[in-house]
N, CA, C and O of each residue as an XYZ file, in Angstrom:
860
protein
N     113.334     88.909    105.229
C     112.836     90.158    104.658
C     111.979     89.873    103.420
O     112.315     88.920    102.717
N     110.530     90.853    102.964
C     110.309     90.299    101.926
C     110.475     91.622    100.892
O     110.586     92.835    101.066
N     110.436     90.798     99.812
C     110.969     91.752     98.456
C     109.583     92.026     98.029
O     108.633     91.428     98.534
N     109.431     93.053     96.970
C     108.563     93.061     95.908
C     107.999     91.793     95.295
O     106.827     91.420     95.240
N     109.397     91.067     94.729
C     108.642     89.698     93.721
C     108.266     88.813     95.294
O     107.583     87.815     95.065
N     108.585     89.012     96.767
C     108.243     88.107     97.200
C     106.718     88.099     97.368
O     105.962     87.171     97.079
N     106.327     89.557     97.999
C     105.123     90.352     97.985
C     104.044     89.487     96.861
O     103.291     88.567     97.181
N     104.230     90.118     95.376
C     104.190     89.851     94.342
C     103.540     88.633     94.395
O     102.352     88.607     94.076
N     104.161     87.507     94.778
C     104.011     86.010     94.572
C     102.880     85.661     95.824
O     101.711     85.330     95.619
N     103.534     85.821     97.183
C     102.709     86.056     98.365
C     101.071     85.927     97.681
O     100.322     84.956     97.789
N     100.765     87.386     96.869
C      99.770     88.050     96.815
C      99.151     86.706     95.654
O      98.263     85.971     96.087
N      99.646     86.501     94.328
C      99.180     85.762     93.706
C      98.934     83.912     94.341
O      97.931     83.254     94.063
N      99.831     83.514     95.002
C      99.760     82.402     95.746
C      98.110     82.777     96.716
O      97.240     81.908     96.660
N      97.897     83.757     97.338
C      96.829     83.706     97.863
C      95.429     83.561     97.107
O      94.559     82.739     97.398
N      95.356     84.730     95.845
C      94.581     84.819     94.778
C      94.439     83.134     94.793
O      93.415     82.837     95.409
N      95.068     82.094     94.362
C      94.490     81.117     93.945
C      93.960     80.283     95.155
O      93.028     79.482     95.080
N      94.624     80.556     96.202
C      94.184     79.354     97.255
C      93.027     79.951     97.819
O      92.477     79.466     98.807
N      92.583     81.086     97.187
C      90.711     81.621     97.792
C      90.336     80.950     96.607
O      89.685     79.932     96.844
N      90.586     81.246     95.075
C      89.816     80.730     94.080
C      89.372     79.241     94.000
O      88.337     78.810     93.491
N      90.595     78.384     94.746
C      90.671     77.243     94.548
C      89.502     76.882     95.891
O      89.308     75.680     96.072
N      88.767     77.822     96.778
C      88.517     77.396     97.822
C      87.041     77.714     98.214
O      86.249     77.212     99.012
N      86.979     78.993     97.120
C      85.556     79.395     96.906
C      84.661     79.104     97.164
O      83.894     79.716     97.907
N      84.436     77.878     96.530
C      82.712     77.224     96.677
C      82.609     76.836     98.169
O      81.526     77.109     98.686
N      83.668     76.167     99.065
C      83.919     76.402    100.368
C      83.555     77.015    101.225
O      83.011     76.567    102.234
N      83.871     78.583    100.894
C      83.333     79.725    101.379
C      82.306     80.328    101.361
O      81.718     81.020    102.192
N      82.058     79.951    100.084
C      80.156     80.473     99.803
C      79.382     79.624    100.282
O      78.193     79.943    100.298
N      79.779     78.225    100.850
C      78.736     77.880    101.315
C      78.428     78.069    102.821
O      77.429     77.674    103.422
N      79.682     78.878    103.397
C      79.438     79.138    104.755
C      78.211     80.466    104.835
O      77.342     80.677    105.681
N      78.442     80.945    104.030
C      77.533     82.367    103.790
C      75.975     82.442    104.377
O      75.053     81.869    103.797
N      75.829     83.064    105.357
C      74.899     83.259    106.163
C      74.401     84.601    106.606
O      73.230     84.873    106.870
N      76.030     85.869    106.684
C      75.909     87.222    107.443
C      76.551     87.863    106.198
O      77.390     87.245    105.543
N      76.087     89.306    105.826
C      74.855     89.756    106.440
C      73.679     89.361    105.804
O      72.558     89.601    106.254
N      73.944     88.664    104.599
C      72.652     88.276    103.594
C      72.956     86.595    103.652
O      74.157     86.351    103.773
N      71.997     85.297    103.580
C      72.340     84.381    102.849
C      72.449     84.070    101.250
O      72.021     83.059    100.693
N      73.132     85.190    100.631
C      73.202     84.776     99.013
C      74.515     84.145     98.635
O      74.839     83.988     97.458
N      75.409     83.718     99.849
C      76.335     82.689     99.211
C      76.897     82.758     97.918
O      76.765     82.104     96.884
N      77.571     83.753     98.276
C      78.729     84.401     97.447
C      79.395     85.226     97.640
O      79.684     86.080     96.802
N      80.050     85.161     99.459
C      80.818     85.555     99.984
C      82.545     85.412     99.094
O      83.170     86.341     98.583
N      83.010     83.718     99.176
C      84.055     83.358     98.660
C      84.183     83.617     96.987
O      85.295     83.721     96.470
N      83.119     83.696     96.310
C      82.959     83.812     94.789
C      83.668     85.543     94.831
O      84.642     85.841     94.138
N      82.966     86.543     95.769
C      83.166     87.813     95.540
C      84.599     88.142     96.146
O      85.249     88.945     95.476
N      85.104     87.732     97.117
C      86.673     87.546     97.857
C      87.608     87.079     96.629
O      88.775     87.417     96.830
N      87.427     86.437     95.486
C      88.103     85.245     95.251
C      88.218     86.562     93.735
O      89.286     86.751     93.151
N      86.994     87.258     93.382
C      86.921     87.862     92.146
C      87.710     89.279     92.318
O      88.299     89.846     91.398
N      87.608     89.783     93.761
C      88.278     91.098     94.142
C      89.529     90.633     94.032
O      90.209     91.541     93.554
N      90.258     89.561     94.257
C      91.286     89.499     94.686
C      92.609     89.349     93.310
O      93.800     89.661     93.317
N      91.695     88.709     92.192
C      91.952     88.097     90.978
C      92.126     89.347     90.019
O      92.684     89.145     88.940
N      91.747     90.456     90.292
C      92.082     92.049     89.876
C      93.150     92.114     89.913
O      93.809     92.453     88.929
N      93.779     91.748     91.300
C      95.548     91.947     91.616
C      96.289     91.448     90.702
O      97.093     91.932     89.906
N      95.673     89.747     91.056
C      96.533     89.119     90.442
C      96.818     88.701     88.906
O      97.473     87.760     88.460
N      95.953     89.935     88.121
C      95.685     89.303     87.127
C      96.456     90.789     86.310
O      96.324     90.927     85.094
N      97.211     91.783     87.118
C      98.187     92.635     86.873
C      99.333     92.489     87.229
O     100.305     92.545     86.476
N      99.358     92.294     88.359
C     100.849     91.275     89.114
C     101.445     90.140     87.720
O     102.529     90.183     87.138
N     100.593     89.442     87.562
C     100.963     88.426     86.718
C     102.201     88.928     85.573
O     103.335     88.502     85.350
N     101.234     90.241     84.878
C     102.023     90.670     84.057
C     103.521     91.586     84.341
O     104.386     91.867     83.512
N     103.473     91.924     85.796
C     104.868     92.597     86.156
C     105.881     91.696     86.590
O     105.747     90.747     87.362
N     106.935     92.105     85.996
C     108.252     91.786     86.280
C     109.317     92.704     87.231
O     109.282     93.933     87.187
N     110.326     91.919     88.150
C     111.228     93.278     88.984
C     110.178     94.436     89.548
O     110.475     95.615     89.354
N     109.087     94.138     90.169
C     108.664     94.637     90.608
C     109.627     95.219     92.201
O     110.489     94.414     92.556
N     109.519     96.238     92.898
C     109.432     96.954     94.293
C     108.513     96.326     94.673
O     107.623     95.689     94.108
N     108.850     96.601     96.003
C     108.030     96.183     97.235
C     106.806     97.448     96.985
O     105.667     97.135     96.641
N     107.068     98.379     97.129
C     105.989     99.088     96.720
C     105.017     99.748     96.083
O     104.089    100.543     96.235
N     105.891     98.780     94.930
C     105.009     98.907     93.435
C     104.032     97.857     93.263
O     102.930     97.948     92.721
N     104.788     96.459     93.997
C     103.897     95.287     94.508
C     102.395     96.186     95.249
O     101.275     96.476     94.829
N     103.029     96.353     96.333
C     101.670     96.678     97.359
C     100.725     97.438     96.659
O      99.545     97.104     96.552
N     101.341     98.709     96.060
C     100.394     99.572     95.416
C      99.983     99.033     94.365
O      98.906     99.628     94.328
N      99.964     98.390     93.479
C      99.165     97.557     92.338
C      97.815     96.407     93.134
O      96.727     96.041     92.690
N      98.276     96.216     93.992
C      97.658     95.414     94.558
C      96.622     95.887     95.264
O      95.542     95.328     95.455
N      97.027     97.061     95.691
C      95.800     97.634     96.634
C      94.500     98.686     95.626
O      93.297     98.845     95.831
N      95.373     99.210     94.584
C      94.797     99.730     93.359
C      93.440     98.997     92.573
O      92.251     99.262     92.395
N      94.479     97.830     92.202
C      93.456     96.796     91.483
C      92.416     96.460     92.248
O      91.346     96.171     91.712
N      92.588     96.444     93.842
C      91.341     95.746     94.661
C      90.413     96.596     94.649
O      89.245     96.220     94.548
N      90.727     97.850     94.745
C      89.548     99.040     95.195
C      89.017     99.162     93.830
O      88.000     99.856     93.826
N      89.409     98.656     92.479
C      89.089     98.935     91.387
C      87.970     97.728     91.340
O      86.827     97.962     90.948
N      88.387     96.413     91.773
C      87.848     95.114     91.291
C      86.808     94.646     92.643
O      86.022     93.701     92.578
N      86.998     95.523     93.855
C      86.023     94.868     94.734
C      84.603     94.576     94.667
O      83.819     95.263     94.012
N      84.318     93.695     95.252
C      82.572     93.091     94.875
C      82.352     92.951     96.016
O      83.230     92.699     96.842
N      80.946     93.110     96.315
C      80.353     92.839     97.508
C      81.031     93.153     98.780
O      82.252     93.304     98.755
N      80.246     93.293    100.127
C      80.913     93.554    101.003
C      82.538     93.028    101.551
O      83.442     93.675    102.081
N      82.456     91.832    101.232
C      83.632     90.946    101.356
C      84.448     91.588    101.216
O      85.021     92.154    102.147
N      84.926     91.760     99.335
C      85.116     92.225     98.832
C      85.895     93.602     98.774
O      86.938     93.832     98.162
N      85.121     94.491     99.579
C      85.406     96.039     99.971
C      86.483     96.088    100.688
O      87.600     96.604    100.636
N      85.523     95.043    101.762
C      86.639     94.915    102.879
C      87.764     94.719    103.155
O      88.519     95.258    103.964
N      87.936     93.552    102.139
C      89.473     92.981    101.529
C      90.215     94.578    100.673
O      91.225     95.140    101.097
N      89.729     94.860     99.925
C      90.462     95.922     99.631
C      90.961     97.234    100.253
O      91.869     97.967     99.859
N      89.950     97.388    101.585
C      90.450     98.584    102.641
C      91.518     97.828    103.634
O      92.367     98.552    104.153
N      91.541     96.203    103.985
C      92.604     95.839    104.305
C      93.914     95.965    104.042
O      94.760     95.887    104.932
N      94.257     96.215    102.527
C      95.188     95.923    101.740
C      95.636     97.111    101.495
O      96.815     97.278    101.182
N      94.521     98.405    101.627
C      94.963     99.949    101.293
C      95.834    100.165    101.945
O      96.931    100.519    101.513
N      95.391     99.909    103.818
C      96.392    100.414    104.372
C      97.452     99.921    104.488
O      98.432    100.665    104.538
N      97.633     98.311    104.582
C      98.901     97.328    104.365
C      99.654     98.443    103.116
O     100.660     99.107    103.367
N      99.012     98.466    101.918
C      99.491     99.372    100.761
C     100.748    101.025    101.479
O     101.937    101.333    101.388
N      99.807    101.452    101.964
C     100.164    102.947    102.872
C     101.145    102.635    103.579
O     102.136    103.362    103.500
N     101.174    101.447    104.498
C     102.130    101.167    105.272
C     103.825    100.944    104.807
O     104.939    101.234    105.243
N     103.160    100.178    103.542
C     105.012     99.522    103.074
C     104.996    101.186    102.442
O     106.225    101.253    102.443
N     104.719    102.088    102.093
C     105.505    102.659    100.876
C     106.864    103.352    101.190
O     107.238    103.785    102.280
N     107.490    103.362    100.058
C     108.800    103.552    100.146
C     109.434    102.482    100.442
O     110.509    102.319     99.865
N     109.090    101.698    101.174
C     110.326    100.802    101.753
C     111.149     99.688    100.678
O     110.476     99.149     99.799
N     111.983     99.512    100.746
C     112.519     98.538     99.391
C     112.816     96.811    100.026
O     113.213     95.978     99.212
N     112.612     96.437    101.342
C     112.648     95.572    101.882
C     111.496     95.379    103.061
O     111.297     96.473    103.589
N     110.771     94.453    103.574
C     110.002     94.541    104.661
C     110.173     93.557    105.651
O     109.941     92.377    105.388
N     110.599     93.960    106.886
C     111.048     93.191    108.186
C     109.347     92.227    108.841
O     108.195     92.128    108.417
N     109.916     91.842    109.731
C     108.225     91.268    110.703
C     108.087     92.350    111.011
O     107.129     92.744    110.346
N     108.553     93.395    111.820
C     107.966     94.217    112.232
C     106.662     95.258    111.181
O     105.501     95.633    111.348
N     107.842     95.395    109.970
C     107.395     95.957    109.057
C     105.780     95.845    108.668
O     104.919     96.650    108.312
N     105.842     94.225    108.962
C     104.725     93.567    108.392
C     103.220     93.817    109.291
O     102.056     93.757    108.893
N     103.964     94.212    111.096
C     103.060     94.336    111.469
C     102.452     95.438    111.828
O     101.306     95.661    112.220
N     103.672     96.315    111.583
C     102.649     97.847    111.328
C     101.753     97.982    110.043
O     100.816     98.771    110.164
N     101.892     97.306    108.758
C     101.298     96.597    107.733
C      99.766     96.466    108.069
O      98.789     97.133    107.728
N      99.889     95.594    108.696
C      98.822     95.055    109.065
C      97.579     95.474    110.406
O      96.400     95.219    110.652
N      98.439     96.067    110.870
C      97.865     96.956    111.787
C      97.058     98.311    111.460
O      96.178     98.883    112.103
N      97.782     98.677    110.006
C      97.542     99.923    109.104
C      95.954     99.320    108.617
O      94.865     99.763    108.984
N      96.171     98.385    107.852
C      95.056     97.745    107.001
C      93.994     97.607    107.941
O      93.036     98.235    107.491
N      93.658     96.986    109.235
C      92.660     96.950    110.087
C      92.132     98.135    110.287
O      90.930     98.354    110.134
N      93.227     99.261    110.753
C      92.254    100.485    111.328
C      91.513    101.250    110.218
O      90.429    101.824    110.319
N      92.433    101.129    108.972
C      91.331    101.720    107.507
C      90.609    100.826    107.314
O      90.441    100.799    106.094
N      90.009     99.981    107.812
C      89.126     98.906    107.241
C      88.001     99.318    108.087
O      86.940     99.718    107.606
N      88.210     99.228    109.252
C      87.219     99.711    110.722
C      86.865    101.336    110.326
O      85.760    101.846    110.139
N      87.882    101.800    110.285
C      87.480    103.575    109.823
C      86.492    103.716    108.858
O      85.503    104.436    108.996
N      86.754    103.015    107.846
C      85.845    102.848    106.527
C      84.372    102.518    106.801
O      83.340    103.015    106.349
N      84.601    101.468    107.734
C      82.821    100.867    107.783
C      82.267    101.453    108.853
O      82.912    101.746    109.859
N      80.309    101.781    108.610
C      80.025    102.647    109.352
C      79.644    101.862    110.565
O      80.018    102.193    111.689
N      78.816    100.707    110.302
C      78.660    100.196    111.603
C      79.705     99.019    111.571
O      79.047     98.042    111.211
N      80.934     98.653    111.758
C      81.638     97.183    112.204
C      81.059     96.004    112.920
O      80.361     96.202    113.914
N      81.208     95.239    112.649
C      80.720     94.599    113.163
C      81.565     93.124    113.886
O      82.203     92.259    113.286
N      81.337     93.224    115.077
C      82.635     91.414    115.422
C      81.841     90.479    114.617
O      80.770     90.312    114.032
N      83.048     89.932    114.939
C      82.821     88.489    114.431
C      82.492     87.981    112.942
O      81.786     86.980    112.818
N      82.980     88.637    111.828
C      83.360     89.001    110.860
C      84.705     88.507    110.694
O      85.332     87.774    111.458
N      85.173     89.159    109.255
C      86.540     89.330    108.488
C      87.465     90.395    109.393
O      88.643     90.155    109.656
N      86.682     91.752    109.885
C      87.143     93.068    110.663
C      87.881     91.996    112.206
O      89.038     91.965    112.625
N      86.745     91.315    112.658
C      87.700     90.710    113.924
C      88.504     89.804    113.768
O      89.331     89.892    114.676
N      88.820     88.618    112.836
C      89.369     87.843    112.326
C      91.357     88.597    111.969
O      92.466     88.234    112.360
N      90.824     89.824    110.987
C      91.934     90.042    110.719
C      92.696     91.186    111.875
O      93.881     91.475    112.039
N      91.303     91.716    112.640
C      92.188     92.684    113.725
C      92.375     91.679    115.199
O      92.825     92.297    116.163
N      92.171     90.722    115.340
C      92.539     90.043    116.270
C      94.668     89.207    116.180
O      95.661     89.087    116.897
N      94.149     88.871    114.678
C      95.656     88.494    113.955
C      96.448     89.301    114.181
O      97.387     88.992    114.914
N      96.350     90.763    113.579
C      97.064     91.951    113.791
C      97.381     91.663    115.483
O      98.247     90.788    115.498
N      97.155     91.909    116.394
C      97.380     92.364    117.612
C      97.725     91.581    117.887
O      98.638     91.921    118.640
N      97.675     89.793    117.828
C      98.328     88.753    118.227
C      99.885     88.878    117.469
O     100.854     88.375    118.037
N      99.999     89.390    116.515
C     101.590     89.330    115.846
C     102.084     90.664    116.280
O     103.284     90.901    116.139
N     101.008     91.890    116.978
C     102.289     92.884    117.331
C     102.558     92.225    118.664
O     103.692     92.428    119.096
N     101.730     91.450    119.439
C     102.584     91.310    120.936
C     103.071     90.200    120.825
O     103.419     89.686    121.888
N     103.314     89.316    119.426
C     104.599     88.509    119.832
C     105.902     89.140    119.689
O     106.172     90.316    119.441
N     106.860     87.873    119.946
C     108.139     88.125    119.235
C     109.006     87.671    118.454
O     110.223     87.531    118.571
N     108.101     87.391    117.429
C     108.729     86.962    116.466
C     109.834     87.499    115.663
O     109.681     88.554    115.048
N     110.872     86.884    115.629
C     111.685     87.312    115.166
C     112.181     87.276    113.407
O     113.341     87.611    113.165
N     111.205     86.837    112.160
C     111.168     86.919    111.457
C     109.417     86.626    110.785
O     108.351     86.438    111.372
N     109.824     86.710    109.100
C     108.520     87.076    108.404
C     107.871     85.696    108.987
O     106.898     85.664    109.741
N     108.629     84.493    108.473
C     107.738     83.096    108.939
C     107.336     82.979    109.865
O     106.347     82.251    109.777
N     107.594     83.421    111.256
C     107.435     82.645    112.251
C     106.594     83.850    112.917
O     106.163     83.774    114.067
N     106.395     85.015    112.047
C     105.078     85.738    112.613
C     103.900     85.281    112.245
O     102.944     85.137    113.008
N     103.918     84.930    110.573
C     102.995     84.485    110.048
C     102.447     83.451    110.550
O     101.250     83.330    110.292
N     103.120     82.330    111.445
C     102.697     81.454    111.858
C     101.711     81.768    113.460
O     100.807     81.149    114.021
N     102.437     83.007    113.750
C     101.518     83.691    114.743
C     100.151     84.398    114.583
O      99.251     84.646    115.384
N     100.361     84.695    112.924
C      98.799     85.227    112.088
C      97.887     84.330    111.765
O      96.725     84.597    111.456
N      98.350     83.299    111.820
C      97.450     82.103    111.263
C      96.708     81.655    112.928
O      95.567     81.750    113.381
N      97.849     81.213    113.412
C      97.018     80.822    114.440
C      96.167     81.650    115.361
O      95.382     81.186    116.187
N      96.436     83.108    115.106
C      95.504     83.798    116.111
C      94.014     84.051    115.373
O      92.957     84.170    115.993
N      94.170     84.109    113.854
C      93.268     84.072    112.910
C      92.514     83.373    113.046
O      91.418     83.913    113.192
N      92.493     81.819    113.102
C      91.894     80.618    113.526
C      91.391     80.791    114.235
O      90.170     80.839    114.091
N      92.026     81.021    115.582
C      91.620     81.240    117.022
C      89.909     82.625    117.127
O      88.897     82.587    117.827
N      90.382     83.616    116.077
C      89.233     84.224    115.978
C      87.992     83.706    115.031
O      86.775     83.605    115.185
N      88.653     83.512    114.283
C      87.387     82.434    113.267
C      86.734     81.802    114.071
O      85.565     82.159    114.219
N      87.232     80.671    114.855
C      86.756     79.375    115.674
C      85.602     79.783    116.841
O      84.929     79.010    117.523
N      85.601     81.832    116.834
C      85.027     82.286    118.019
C      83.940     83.201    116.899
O      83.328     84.117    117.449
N      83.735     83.045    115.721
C      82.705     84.051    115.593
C      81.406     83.995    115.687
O      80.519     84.845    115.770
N      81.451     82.385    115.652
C      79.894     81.868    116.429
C      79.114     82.572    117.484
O      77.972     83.004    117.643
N      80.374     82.485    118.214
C      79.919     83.293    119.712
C      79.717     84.709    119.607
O      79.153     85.357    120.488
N      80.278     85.323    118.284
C      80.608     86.881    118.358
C      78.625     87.174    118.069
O      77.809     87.915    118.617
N      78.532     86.134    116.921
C      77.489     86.772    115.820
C      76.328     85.389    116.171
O      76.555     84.316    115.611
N      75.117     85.514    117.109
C      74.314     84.413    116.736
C      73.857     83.877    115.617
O      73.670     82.662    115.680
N      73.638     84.355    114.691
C      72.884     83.788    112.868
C      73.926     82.758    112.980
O      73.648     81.568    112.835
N      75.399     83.270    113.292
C      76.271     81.809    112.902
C      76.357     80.686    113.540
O      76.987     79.718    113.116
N      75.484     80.735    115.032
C      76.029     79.624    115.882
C      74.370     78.980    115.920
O      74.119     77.888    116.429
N      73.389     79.815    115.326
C      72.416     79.161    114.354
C      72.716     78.222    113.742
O      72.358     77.085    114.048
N      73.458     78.518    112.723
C      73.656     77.830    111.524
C      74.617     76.584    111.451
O      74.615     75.539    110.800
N      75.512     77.195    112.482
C      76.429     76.089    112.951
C      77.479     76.431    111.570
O      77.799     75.616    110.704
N      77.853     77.730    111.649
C      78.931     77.952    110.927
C      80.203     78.966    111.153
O      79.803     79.812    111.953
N      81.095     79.148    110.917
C      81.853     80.352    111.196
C      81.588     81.487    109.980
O      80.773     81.270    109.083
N      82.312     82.620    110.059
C      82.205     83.506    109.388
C      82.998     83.525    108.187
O      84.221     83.658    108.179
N      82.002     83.339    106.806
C      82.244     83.530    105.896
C      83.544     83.980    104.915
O      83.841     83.315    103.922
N      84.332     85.277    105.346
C      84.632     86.442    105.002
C      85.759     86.335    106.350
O      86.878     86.800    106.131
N      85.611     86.005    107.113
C      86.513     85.659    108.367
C      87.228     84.107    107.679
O      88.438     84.013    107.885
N      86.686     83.120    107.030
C      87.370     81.809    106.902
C      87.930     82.116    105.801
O      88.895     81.405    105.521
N      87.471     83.532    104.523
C      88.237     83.827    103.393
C      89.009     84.367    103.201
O      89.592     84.468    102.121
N      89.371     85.142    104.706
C      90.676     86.238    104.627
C      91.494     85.358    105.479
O      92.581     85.878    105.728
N      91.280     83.850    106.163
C      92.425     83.576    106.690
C      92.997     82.581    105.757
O      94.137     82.180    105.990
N      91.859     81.790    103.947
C      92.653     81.307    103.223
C      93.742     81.891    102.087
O      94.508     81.346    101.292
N      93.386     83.414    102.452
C      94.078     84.124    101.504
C      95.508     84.100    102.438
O      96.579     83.637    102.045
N      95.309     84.581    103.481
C      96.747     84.328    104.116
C      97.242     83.093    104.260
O      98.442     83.181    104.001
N      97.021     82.209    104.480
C      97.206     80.358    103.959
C      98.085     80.338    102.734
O      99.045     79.573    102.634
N      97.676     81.334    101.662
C      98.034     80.999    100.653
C      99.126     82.233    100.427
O      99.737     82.162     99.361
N      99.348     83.007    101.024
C     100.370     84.180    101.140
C     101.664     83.318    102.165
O     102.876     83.186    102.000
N     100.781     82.883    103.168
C     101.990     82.117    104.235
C     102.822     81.084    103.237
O     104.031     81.296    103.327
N     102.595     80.366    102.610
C     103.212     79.298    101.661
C     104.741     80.259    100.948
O     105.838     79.743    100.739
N     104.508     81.191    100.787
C     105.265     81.705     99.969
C     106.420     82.472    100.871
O     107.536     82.666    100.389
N     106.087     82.888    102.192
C     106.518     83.805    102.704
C     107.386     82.714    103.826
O     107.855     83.027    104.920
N     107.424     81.178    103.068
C     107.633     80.537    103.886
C     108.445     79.458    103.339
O     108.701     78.407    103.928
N     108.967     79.905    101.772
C     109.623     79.646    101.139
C     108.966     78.582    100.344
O     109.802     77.894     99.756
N     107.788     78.239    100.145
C     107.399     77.321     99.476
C     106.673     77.849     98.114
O     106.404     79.034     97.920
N     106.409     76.833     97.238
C     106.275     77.640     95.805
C     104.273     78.579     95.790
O     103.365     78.710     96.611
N     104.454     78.871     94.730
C     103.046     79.498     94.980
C     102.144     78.535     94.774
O     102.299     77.814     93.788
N     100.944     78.311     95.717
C      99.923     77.211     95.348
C      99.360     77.822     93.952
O      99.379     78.990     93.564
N      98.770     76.464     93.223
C      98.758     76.200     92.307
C      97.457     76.661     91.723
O      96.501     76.502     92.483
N      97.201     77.167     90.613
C      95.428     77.875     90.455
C      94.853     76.750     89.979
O      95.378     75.785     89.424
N      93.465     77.017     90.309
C      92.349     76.176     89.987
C      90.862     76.383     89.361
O      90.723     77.209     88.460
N      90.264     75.981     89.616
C      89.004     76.675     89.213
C      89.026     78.254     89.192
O      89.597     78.780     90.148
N      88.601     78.898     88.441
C      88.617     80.341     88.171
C      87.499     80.768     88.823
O      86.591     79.947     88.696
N      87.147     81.883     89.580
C      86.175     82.515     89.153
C      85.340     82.816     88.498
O      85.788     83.179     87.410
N      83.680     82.909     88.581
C      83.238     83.630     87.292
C      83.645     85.123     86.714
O      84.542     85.921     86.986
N      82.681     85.107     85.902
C      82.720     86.879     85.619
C      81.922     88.015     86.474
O      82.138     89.172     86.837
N      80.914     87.080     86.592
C      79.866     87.941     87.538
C      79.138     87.426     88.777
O      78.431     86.424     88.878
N      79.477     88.356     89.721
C      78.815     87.866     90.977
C      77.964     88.773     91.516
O      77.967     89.656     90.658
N      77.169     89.161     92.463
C      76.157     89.509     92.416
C      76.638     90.791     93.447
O      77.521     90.389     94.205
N      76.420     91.683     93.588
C      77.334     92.919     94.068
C      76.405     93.149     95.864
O      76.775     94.028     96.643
C-alpha cells in the first residue's frame, strides 16, 4: 500500500532522476519544435512539487497528491511540461480521500491522469508522452498484479515497450533516429518513483535545473 510520505518521496525521488537526466532528454528533442528543452522543461515543472513536498512533513496521501498536482499546474513549462501536470491532475482526482493506495488504486490513478491529459489537448497526438503513458496505463489495468511493485514493474515495461515504438508512431523521429522526447521523460520520472515504491531509498539529486527555460 502506499502512504502519503510514500507518495511524497515516490514524487521527489522522481523530481531528481529527470533533473539528474535532463540534458539526456533535451537532446532527444525533435517534436513538436527542435529547441531541445524538452527534459530542461519536464525536470523544471516537476521541481515545483518537489520543492514544496520537501518542506512537508506527515503528509496524507492526499495532501501528497494534491500539492503535487497544484504545484505542477502552477510550475508547468512548455508543452512537456503541461502535459506532465494534466497527468498528475487526474492521478491527483483519483487518490482523493483515500488514506492508503492499493495497485488497483494506482491504476485507476493512472488511468484518471491519461484521460485528463487527452481531454485537455486539442489535437493528441501518438507517439508522444500521451501514448507512452496511456499505453502503461492499460498494460497495468489488464495485468494482475497483485501489489504496488510488481505493477510498477508492469508500467515500466509497457512504457518502454511504447517509447521503443514512437519512431514508428511519429516519422520526424525515425528521421532522426530518436524516440520521443517527453515519452523517454515521463518514463524517467517513473524510474525514479519505481525506486521508492520498491522500497529503495530516493535517488539522489544532481544537477539542478535552471531558472529559465524557454516556454
Amino acid at each position: 500500500m502506499i502512504t502519503g510520505q510514500t507518495l511524497r518521496d515516490a514524487i521527489l525521488s522522481g523530481a531528481n532522476n529527470i533533473a539528474n537526466q535532463r540534458t539526456r532528454v533535451d537532446e532527444l528533442n525533435v517534436f513538436p519544435v527542435p529547441d531541445g528543452d524538452t527534459g530542461t522543461n519536464m525536470s523544471m515543472t516537476l521541481n515545483a512539487a518537489s520543492t514544496e513536498l520537501r518542506r512537508a512533513e506527515n503528509v496524507t496521501l492526499t495532501k501528497a497528491a494534491d500539492m503535487t498536482a497544484s504545484a505542477l499546474l502552477r510550475g508547468a513549462r512548455g508543452n512537456s511540461g503541461v502535459i506532465l501536470s494534466l497527468l498528475f491532475r487526474g492521478f491527483s482526482k483519483s487518490l482523493a480521500g483515500k488514506a492508503e493506495a492499493s495497485a488497483a488504486d494506482l491504476v485507476d490513478a493512472m488511468d484518471a491522469g491519461v484521460k485528463a491529459a487527452y481531454k485537455a489537448v486539442m489535437k493528441p497526438t501518438e507517439g508522444t508522452i500521451l501514448t507512452v503513458a496511456r499505453v502503461a496505463s492499460e498494460k497495468a489495468a489488464a495485468s494482475d498484479a497483485a501489489d504496488v511493485p510488481a505493477l510498477w514493474d508492469v508500467v515500466m515495461a509497457a512504457g518502454q515497450e511504447a517509447l521503443d515504438d514512437t519512431p514508428n508512431l511519429l516519422p520526424v523521429l525515425k528521421k532522426a533516429g530518436v524516440v520521443d522526447a517527453g515519452g523517454q521523460g515521463i518514463l524517467i520520472i517513473f524510474e525514479g518513483m519505481g525506486k521508492v515504491f520498491h522500497g529503495e531509498p530516493i535517488v539522489a539529486g544532481g544537477e539542478a535545473a535552471p531558472n529559465k527555460a524557454k516556454l
